[in-house]
Coordinates of C-alpha atoms in Angstrom, one line a residue:
M544 CA -14.9 11.2 9.9
T545 CA -12.7 14.2 10.4
R546 CA -10.4 14.8 13.3
N547 CA -8.7 17.9 14.8
P548 CA -5.2 17.5 13.2
L549 CA -3.4 19.3 16.0
N550 CA -5.2 17.8 19.0
T551 CA -4.8 14.1 18.1
S552 CA -4.6 11.9 21.3
V553 CA -2.9 8.6 21.6
K554 CA -5.1 5.6 22.6
A555 CA -4.4 4.1 26.0
A556 CA -4.6 0.7 24.4
N557 CA -1.1 1.0 23.0
P558 CA 1.2 -1.8 24.4
P559 CA 3.7 -0.7 27.0
E560 CA 6.6 -0.5 24.6
D561 CA 4.6 1.8 22.4
R562 CA 3.3 4.2 25.0
P563 CA 4.3 7.8 24.5
R564 CA 5.9 10.2 27.0
A565 CA 3.6 12.2 29.2
D566 CA 3.4 15.0 26.6
G567 CA 2.1 12.5 24.0
V568 CA 5.2 12.6 21.8
G569 CA 7.3 9.5 21.2
S570 CA 11.0 9.7 21.8
W571 CA 13.9 9.6 19.3
S572 CA 15.4 6.6 21.1
E573 CA 12.1 4.6 20.6
L574 CA 12.0 5.6 16.9
F575 CA 15.5 4.3 16.4
S576 CA 15.1 1.2 18.5
G577 CA 15.6 -2.2 17.0
R578 CA 11.9 -2.6 16.3
H579 CA 11.6 0.5 14.1
A580 CA 15.2 1.5 13.2
M581 CA 15.6 -0.5 10.0
V582 CA 12.2 0.5 8.6
V583 CA 12.8 4.1 9.4
S584 CA 16.2 3.9 7.7
I585 CA 14.7 2.7 4.4
L586 CA 11.9 5.4 4.5
A587 CA 14.4 8.2 5.3
G588 CA 17.0 6.9 2.8
G589 CA 14.5 6.9 0.0
I590 CA 13.6 10.6 0.6
A591 CA 17.2 11.6 1.2
L592 CA 18.3 10.0 -2.1
Y593 CA 15.5 11.8 -4.0
A594 CA 16.2 15.2 -2.3
M595 CA 19.9 14.9 -2.6
N596 CA 19.7 14.1 -6.3
L597 CA 17.5 17.1 -7.1
Y598 CA 20.1 19.6 -5.8
F599 CA 23.1 17.4 -6.5
T600 CA 22.3 17.9 -10.2
A601 CA 21.8 21.7 -9.8
A602 CA 25.4 22.0 -8.6
L603 CA 26.7 19.8 -11.5
L604 CA 24.7 21.4 -14.2
P605 CA 27.0 24.3 -15.1
S606 CA 29.8 21.7 -15.6
I607 CA 27.4 19.3 -17.6
V608 CA 26.4 22.1 -20.0
G609 CA 30.1 23.0 -20.4
D610 CA 30.9 19.4 -21.4
I611 CA 27.9 18.2 -23.5
G612 CA 26.1 21.5 -24.3
G613 CA 22.4 22.0 -24.2
D614 CA 22.2 25.2 -22.2
R615 CA 18.7 25.9 -23.6
Y616 CA 17.5 22.9 -21.6
Y617 CA 18.9 24.2 -18.3
A618 CA 15.6 24.5 -16.5
W619 CA 14.2 21.4 -18.2
V620 CA 16.7 19.1 -16.4
A621 CA 14.9 19.8 -13.2
T622 CA 11.4 20.1 -14.7
G623 CA 11.6 16.8 -16.5
F624 CA 12.7 15.1 -13.4
L625 CA 9.9 16.7 -11.4
M626 CA 7.1 16.0 -13.9
A627 CA 7.9 12.3 -13.8
A628 CA 8.1 12.4 -10.0
V629 CA 4.6 14.0 -9.9
I630 CA 3.2 11.1 -12.0
A631 CA 4.9 8.6 -9.7
S632 CA 3.7 10.2 -6.6
M633 CA 0.1 10.1 -7.7
L634 CA 0.4 6.3 -8.1
V635 CA 2.0 5.7 -4.7
S636 CA -1.2 4.6 -2.8
R637 CA -2.2 2.4 -5.7
I638 CA 1.2 0.7 -6.1
L639 CA 1.5 0.3 -2.3
G640 CA -2.0 -1.2 -2.2
N641 CA -1.3 -3.7 -5.0
W642 CA 2.3 -4.6 -4.3
G643 CA 3.0 -3.9 -0.6
G644 CA 5.9 -1.9 0.8
A645 CA 8.8 -4.1 -0.1
K646 CA 8.0 -4.5 -3.8
A647 CA 7.1 -0.8 -4.1
Y648 CA 10.4 0.3 -2.6
L649 CA 12.4 -2.2 -4.5
T650 CA 10.9 -0.9 -7.8
G651 CA 11.5 2.7 -6.8
F652 CA 15.2 2.2 -6.0
L653 CA 15.9 0.1 -9.1
V654 CA 14.2 2.5 -11.5
F655 CA 16.1 5.4 -9.9
A656 CA 19.4 3.5 -10.3
A657 CA 18.6 2.9 -14.0
G658 CA 18.0 6.6 -14.6
A659 CA 21.3 7.4 -12.9
A660 CA 23.1 4.9 -15.1
I661 CA 21.7 6.6 -18.3
N662 CA 22.8 10.0 -16.9
A663 CA 26.3 8.8 -16.3
A664 CA 26.7 7.6 -19.9
S665 CA 24.9 10.5 -21.6
P666 CA 26.7 11.9 -24.7
A667 CA 24.2 14.7 -25.2
M668 CA 21.7 16.7 -23.1
E669 CA 18.8 15.1 -24.8
I670 CA 19.8 11.7 -23.5
L671 CA 20.5 13.1 -20.1
L672 CA 16.9 14.4 -20.1
V673 CA 15.6 10.9 -20.7
G674 CA 17.7 9.6 -17.8
R675 CA 16.4 12.4 -15.6
V676 CA 12.8 11.5 -16.4
I677 CA 13.4 7.8 -15.4
Q678 CA 15.2 9.0 -12.3
G679 CA 12.3 11.2 -11.5
F680 CA 9.7 8.4 -11.7
G681 CA 11.8 6.3 -9.3
G682 CA 12.5 9.2 -7.0
G683 CA 8.8 10.3 -6.9
L684 CA 7.8 6.8 -5.9
L685 CA 10.4 6.7 -3.1
A686 CA 9.5 10.1 -1.7
G687 CA 5.8 9.4 -1.6
L688 CA 6.2 6.0 0.0
G689 CA 8.2 7.5 2.9
Y690 CA 5.1 9.4 4.1
A691 CA 2.6 6.8 3.2
V692 CA 4.3 4.0 5.1
I693 CA 4.7 6.0 8.3
R694 CA 1.0 5.6 9.1
T695 CA 0.9 1.9 8.8
A696 CA 4.4 1.0 10.0
L697 CA 4.6 3.0 13.2
P698 CA 2.4 3.7 16.3
E699 CA 0.6 7.0 16.2
H700 CA 2.7 8.6 19.0
L701 CA 5.8 8.3 16.8
W702 CA 4.2 9.9 13.8
A703 CA 5.5 13.4 14.7
R704 CA 9.1 12.2 15.2
A705 CA 8.9 10.1 12.0
A706 CA 7.3 12.9 10.0
G707 CA 10.0 15.2 11.3
L708 CA 12.7 12.8 10.3
M709 CA 11.2 12.4 6.8
S710 CA 11.0 16.2 6.4
A711 CA 14.5 16.5 7.8
M712 CA 15.7 14.2 5.0
W713 CA 14.6 16.8 2.5
G714 CA 16.8 19.3 4.3
V715 CA 19.7 16.9 4.8
G716 CA 19.4 15.8 1.1
T717 CA 19.4 19.4 -0.1
L718 CA 22.3 20.1 2.3
V719 CA 24.5 17.2 1.2
G720 CA 23.4 17.4 -2.5
P721 CA 24.8 20.8 -3.5
A722 CA 28.0 20.3 -1.5
T723 CA 28.7 16.8 -3.0
G724 CA 27.7 17.9 -6.5
G725 CA 30.0 20.9 -6.2
L726 CA 32.8 18.7 -5.1
F727 CA 32.4 16.4 -8.2
A728 CA 32.1 19.4 -10.4
E729 CA 35.3 20.9 -9.0
F730 CA 37.2 17.9 -10.3
G731 CA 35.3 17.6 -13.6
A732 CA 33.9 14.2 -12.6
W733 CA 30.1 14.9 -13.1
R734 CA 29.6 11.4 -14.6
W735 CA 31.0 9.7 -11.5
A736 CA 28.5 11.7 -9.4
F737 CA 25.7 9.8 -11.1
V738 CA 27.5 6.5 -10.7
L739 CA 27.6 7.2 -6.9
L740 CA 23.8 7.8 -6.9
M741 CA 23.3 4.5 -8.8
V742 CA 25.4 2.6 -6.3
V743 CA 23.6 4.0 -3.3
A744 CA 20.2 3.2 -4.8
V745 CA 21.3 -0.4 -5.5
V746 CA 22.5 -0.8 -1.9
L747 CA 19.2 0.5 -0.5
A748 CA 17.3 -1.8 -2.8
G749 CA 19.2 -4.7 -1.2
L750 CA 18.4 -3.5 2.3
T751 CA 14.8 -3.2 1.4
L752 CA 14.5 -6.9 0.7
W753 CA 15.9 -7.6 4.1
A754 CA 14.1 -5.0 6.2
L755 CA 10.6 -4.6 4.9
P756 CA 8.0 -7.4 5.0
R757 CA 7.1 -9.0 1.6
G758 CA 3.6 -9.5 0.4
G759 CA 0.9 -7.5 -1.3
G760 CA -1.2 -4.7 0.2
S761 CA -4.8 -4.8 1.3
A762 CA -7.4 -5.3 -1.3
S763 CA -9.3 -2.4 0.2
D764 CA -6.5 -0.1 -0.7
R765 CA -6.5 -1.0 -4.4
T766 CA -8.3 1.8 -6.1
A767 CA -8.6 2.8 -9.7
I768 CA -6.0 5.2 -11.2
P769 CA -7.5 8.8 -11.7
M770 CA -6.6 9.0 -15.4
L771 CA -8.3 12.3 -16.2
P772 CA -6.9 14.3 -13.3
L773 CA -3.5 12.7 -14.0
A774 CA -3.6 13.7 -17.7
L775 CA -4.7 17.2 -16.9
L776 CA -2.0 17.8 -14.3
T777 CA 0.7 16.3 -16.5
S778 CA -0.4 18.5 -19.4
A779 CA -0.3 21.5 -17.1
A780 CA 3.2 20.7 -16.0
A781 CA 4.2 20.4 -19.7
A782 CA 2.6 23.8 -20.5
F783 CA 4.4 25.5 -17.7
S784 CA 7.7 23.9 -18.9
L785 CA 7.1 25.1 -22.5
S786 CA 6.8 28.7 -21.3
S787 CA 10.6 28.8 -20.8
A788 CA 11.2 27.4 -24.3
V789 CA 9.0 29.6 -26.5
S790 CA 9.7 33.2 -27.6
P791 CA 9.2 35.9 -25.0
G792 CA 6.0 37.9 -25.1
A793 CA 2.6 36.5 -26.3
P794 CA 3.8 32.9 -26.7
T795 CA 5.1 32.8 -23.1
A796 CA 1.8 34.4 -21.8
I797 CA -0.3 31.9 -23.8
T798 CA 1.6 28.8 -22.5
L799 CA 1.4 30.1 -18.9
G800 CA -2.3 30.7 -19.4
V801 CA -2.9 27.2 -20.7
G802 CA -1.1 25.8 -17.7
V803 CA -3.3 27.7 -15.3
A804 CA -6.4 26.6 -17.2
L805 CA -5.3 23.0 -17.0
I806 CA -4.7 23.3 -13.3
A807 CA -8.2 24.6 -12.9
G808 CA -9.5 21.6 -15.0
F809 CA -7.5 19.3 -12.7
L810 CA -9.2 20.6 -9.6
V811 CA -12.7 20.4 -11.2
A812 CA -12.0 16.8 -12.3
E813 CA -10.7 16.0 -8.8
K814 CA -13.8 17.3 -7.1
R815 CA -16.3 15.7 -9.4
G816 CA -14.6 12.4 -10.3
R817 CA -15.2 9.0 -8.7
V818 CA -11.5 8.6 -8.0
S819 CA -9.0 11.4 -7.3
V820 CA -5.3 12.1 -6.8
L821 CA -5.8 13.9 -3.5
P822 CA -8.1 12.6 -0.8
K823 CA -11.8 13.4 -1.2
L824 CA -11.6 15.0 2.2
T825 CA -9.5 17.8 0.6
Y826 CA -12.6 19.1 -1.1
A827 CA -15.0 18.8 1.8
Q828 CA -16.4 22.1 3.0
G829 CA -15.1 23.2 6.4
N830 CA -12.1 20.8 6.4
S831 CA -8.6 22.1 6.8
L832 CA -6.8 19.6 4.5
K833 CA -7.0 21.8 1.4
W834 CA -5.4 24.7 3.3
I835 CA -2.7 22.4 4.7
Y836 CA -1.8 21.3 1.2
L837 CA -1.8 24.8 -0.2
T838 CA 0.5 25.9 2.7
V839 CA 2.9 23.0 1.9
A840 CA 2.8 24.1 -1.8
A841 CA 3.7 27.7 -0.9
L842 CA 6.6 26.6 1.3
C843 CA 7.9 24.2 -1.3
A844 CA 7.9 26.9 -3.9
G845 CA 10.6 28.7 -2.0
V846 CA 12.8 25.6 -2.0
M847 CA 13.3 25.8 -5.7
T848 CA 15.5 28.9 -5.3
E849 CA 18.2 26.5 -4.3
N850 CA 18.3 25.1 -7.9
F851 CA 19.7 28.3 -9.2
V852 CA 21.9 29.5 -6.3
P853 CA 25.0 27.6 -7.5
L854 CA 24.6 29.2 -11.0
F855 CA 24.3 32.8 -9.5
G856 CA 27.2 32.1 -7.2
Q857 CA 29.4 31.3 -10.1
Q858 CA 28.2 34.0 -12.5
L859 CA 27.8 36.9 -10.0
G860 CA 30.3 36.0 -7.2
G861 CA 33.0 34.2 -9.2
L862 CA 32.8 31.3 -6.8
S863 CA 34.2 27.9 -7.6
P864 CA 31.7 25.0 -8.2
L865 CA 32.3 23.6 -4.7
V866 CA 31.9 26.9 -2.8
A867 CA 28.8 27.8 -5.0
G868 CA 27.3 24.4 -4.1
L869 CA 27.9 25.1 -0.4
L870 CA 26.2 28.5 -0.7
G871 CA 23.3 26.7 -2.3
A872 CA 23.0 24.6 0.9
A873 CA 22.4 27.6 3.2
L874 CA 18.6 27.3 2.9
S875 CA 18.8 23.6 3.8
V876 CA 20.9 24.3 6.9
G877 CA 18.2 26.6 8.1
W878 CA 15.6 24.0 7.3
V879 CA 17.3 21.2 9.2
L880 CA 18.3 23.2 12.3
A881 CA 14.9 24.9 12.7
Q882 CA 13.1 21.5 12.3
T883 CA 15.3 19.9 15.0
F884 CA 13.9 22.6 17.4
S885 CA 10.3 22.5 16.0
V886 CA 9.6 18.8 16.0
G887 CA 9.1 18.6 19.8
L888 CA 6.7 21.6 20.1
A889 CA 3.3 21.2 21.6
A890 CA 0.1 21.8 19.5
R891 CA -0.4 25.4 20.6
S892 CA 3.2 26.4 19.7
A893 CA 2.9 24.5 16.5
R894 CA 0.0 26.7 15.3
R895 CA 2.2 29.8 16.0
V896 CA 5.2 28.6 14.0
I897 CA 3.0 27.5 11.1
L898 CA 1.7 31.1 11.0
L899 CA 5.3 32.5 11.2
A900 CA 6.8 30.2 8.6
P901 CA 5.7 31.8 5.3
L902 CA 6.6 35.3 6.7
M903 CA 10.2 34.1 7.4
L904 CA 10.5 32.3 4.1
T905 CA 9.2 35.3 2.0
G906 CA 11.2 37.8 3.9
G907 CA 14.4 35.8 3.5
L908 CA 13.9 35.4 -0.3
I909 CA 13.1 39.1 -0.8
A910 CA 16.3 40.0 1.0
Y911 CA 18.3 37.5 -1.2
G912 CA 16.7 38.9 -4.4
L913 CA 17.4 42.5 -3.4
L914 CA 21.1 41.7 -2.5
Q915 CA 21.9 40.5 -6.0
A916 CA 24.6 42.5 -7.8
D917 CA 26.7 42.2 -11.0
T918 CA 30.0 41.8 -9.0
A919 CA 29.1 40.4 -5.6
S920 CA 31.6 41.0 -2.8
T921 CA 32.4 38.5 -0.1
P922 CA 30.3 40.4 2.6
R923 CA 27.4 40.5 0.1
M924 CA 27.6 36.7 -0.5
I925 CA 27.7 36.1 3.2
A926 CA 24.5 38.2 3.4
W927 CA 23.0 35.9 0.7
G928 CA 23.7 32.9 2.9
V929 CA 22.1 34.6 5.9
A930 CA 19.0 35.4 4.0
L931 CA 18.7 31.9 2.6
F932 CA 19.2 30.4 6.1
L933 CA 16.3 32.5 7.4
A934 CA 14.1 31.4 4.5
G935 CA 15.0 27.8 5.2
A936 CA 14.3 28.1 8.9
G937 CA 10.7 29.2 8.1
I938 CA 10.2 25.9 6.2
G939 CA 11.8 23.8 8.9
L940 CA 9.6 25.3 11.7
A941 CA 6.3 24.4 10.0
F942 CA 6.9 21.3 7.9
P943 CA 6.7 18.5 10.5
H944 CA 3.5 19.9 12.0
L945 CA 1.8 20.3 8.6
S946 CA 2.7 16.7 7.8
V947 CA 1.2 15.4 11.0
A948 CA -1.9 17.6 10.5
A949 CA -2.5 16.0 7.1
M950 CA -2.0 12.4 8.4
S951 CA -4.3 13.1 11.3
S952 CA -7.1 14.7 9.3
T953 CA -9.1 11.5 9.3
A954 CA -9.6 8.3 11.3
D955 CA -10.1 6.2 8.1
P956 CA -6.9 4.2 7.5
A957 CA -7.2 4.2 3.6
E958 CA -7.9 8.0 3.5
G959 CA -5.2 8.6 6.0
A960 CA -2.6 6.8 3.9
K961 CA -3.8 8.7 0.9
A962 CA -3.6 12.0 2.8
A963 CA 0.0 11.2 3.8
A964 CA 1.0 10.2 0.2
A965 CA -0.6 13.4 -1.1
L966 CA 1.9 15.5 0.9
N967 CA 4.6 14.4 -1.4
T968 CA 2.3 14.8 -4.5
T969 CA 1.7 18.4 -3.3
Q970 CA 5.4 19.0 -2.8
L971 CA 6.2 17.7 -6.3
I972 CA 3.4 19.7 -8.0
S973 CA 4.7 22.8 -6.4
Y974 CA 8.3 22.0 -7.3
T975 CA 7.4 21.3 -10.9
V976 CA 5.3 24.4 -11.5
T977 CA 7.8 26.7 -9.6
S978 CA 10.7 25.2 -11.5
A979 CA 9.0 25.9 -14.9
I980 CA 8.1 29.4 -13.9
A981 CA 11.6 30.1 -12.6
G982 CA 13.0 28.9 -15.9
T983 CA 10.8 31.4 -17.7
L984 CA 11.8 34.3 -15.4
L985 CA 15.5 33.3 -15.8
R986 CA 15.1 33.4 -19.6
L987 CA 13.3 36.8 -19.5
G988 CA 16.4 38.3 -17.8
D989 CA 18.8 36.4 -20.1
A990 CA 20.8 39.4 -21.2
S991 CA 21.8 40.2 -17.6
P992 CA 22.6 37.5 -15.0
V993 CA 21.8 39.9 -12.2
D994 CA 18.4 40.7 -13.7
S995 CA 17.8 36.9 -14.1
A996 CA 18.6 36.4 -10.5
R997 CA 16.3 39.2 -9.3
L998 CA 13.4 38.3 -11.5
M999 CA 13.5 34.6 -10.6
T1000 CA 13.8 35.2 -6.8
I1001 CA 11.2 37.9 -6.5
G1002 CA 8.9 35.9 -8.8
I1003 CA 9.1 32.9 -6.4
T1004 CA 8.3 35.1 -3.4
V1005 CA 5.0 36.0 -5.0
L1006 CA 4.1 32.2 -4.6
T1007 CA 5.5 31.9 -1.1
A1008 CA 3.6 35.0 0.0
L1009 CA 0.3 33.2 -0.7
G1010 CA 1.2 30.9 2.2
V1011 CA 0.5 33.8 4.6
V1012 CA -3.2 33.5 3.6
T1013 CA -3.3 29.7 3.5
T1014 CA -1.7 29.3 7.0
F1015 CA -4.3 31.7 8.4
M1016 CA -7.1 29.7 6.8
A1017 CA -5.7 26.4 8.0
T1018 CA -5.3 27.6 11.5
R1019 CA -8.8 29.1 11.5
F1020 CA -10.4 25.9 10.4
R1021 CA -8.4 23.8 12.8
S1022 CA -9.6 26.0 15.7
R1023 CA -13.2 25.2 14.8
A1024 CA -12.6 21.4 14.5

């Protein structure tokens, strides 16, 4: 049974303490009340830890390469992390169904901590890549669980607030990450940065044991693992990653072509298979869920620009690691502030901002790419920050409403949980593919840092521009629901 994602009503049967305001949206005070506060803290903390680490490492990476070498693996540090996170995110609903929330979260935090420990002790880039893959698996599990548990842990009228908070954690994480990473890099203490991540993950693991109920999930949620789609998607991510490592020209084109073909094979296997990574509703004719996921993917493609802003700030603007990290956080500032405004919008206004979001994101990134120069002046770098802020604001306006639309696309609890978890899977697939393509574009302009910056940024805007089409289709289908 499908539902209109932007016109979901709250049942009058809710108990008095769970009843929404007159406009159908729960309050922040209720979300952070004693009944829900600790659970929400664990969910938000897991996503913030994951998001912070992704951009935390981006700010540290120039210093890491300067210390242990391995510059040819620059893009792989992010891509390896994201590939593992994609695999973990696909297993979220299965792990949650078999183990329950407390064990699933505990596993995610401890695996993440183990990867951070390996990174802190890495003598060479190859070892650091191993640690990043382990971190990625734990982080992907944490990020996916955040969305999946909202639906079962909170009343429906709090979903918009909770989804907004989860989405804001991506912004907060990517705001704190570059700044904190840049601070550690400034003092040449990149190893201690990973020690900090390890300690935070261990503390959150301890809180999980206290805050979340123990026990397994529902037997009805325990579905088989979609091995073929999983293998195809992982192979596609590997092919896209290899495109930045092979020689330019025909080998690059071949690896990118193989990646596209494997993505197509993944979609065919998803649609025809008995079990799938994304909800079966995604492939149903006339349903908006596919367009929601594609819009999320387009918006998330733009986020990967932040991975390279600290590098360009140091190379082209002569900035210190700390200041370059702060510049990299401009997109996240726009994301967080816009989302704070957007989360309380009514359904009709939500449709409008969803349509506006990819235009703002694409316009901001185009401006940032065109403003690149070999020797960037202070006014030019301020303009970089403004353009990135505008791009991030586009993401923040739309993201909470897309999250709620996906979670509300069905009345079936199992499919609803899967739809929620698949939001994170969609994000991570987009991050992985975009990161790999960005690494290839960066390498094509290798002789000139400014050419690399322009190629990488404009290349990403091609992906974000696709969101203009997908948002129109999503809104069109929703209006018919």
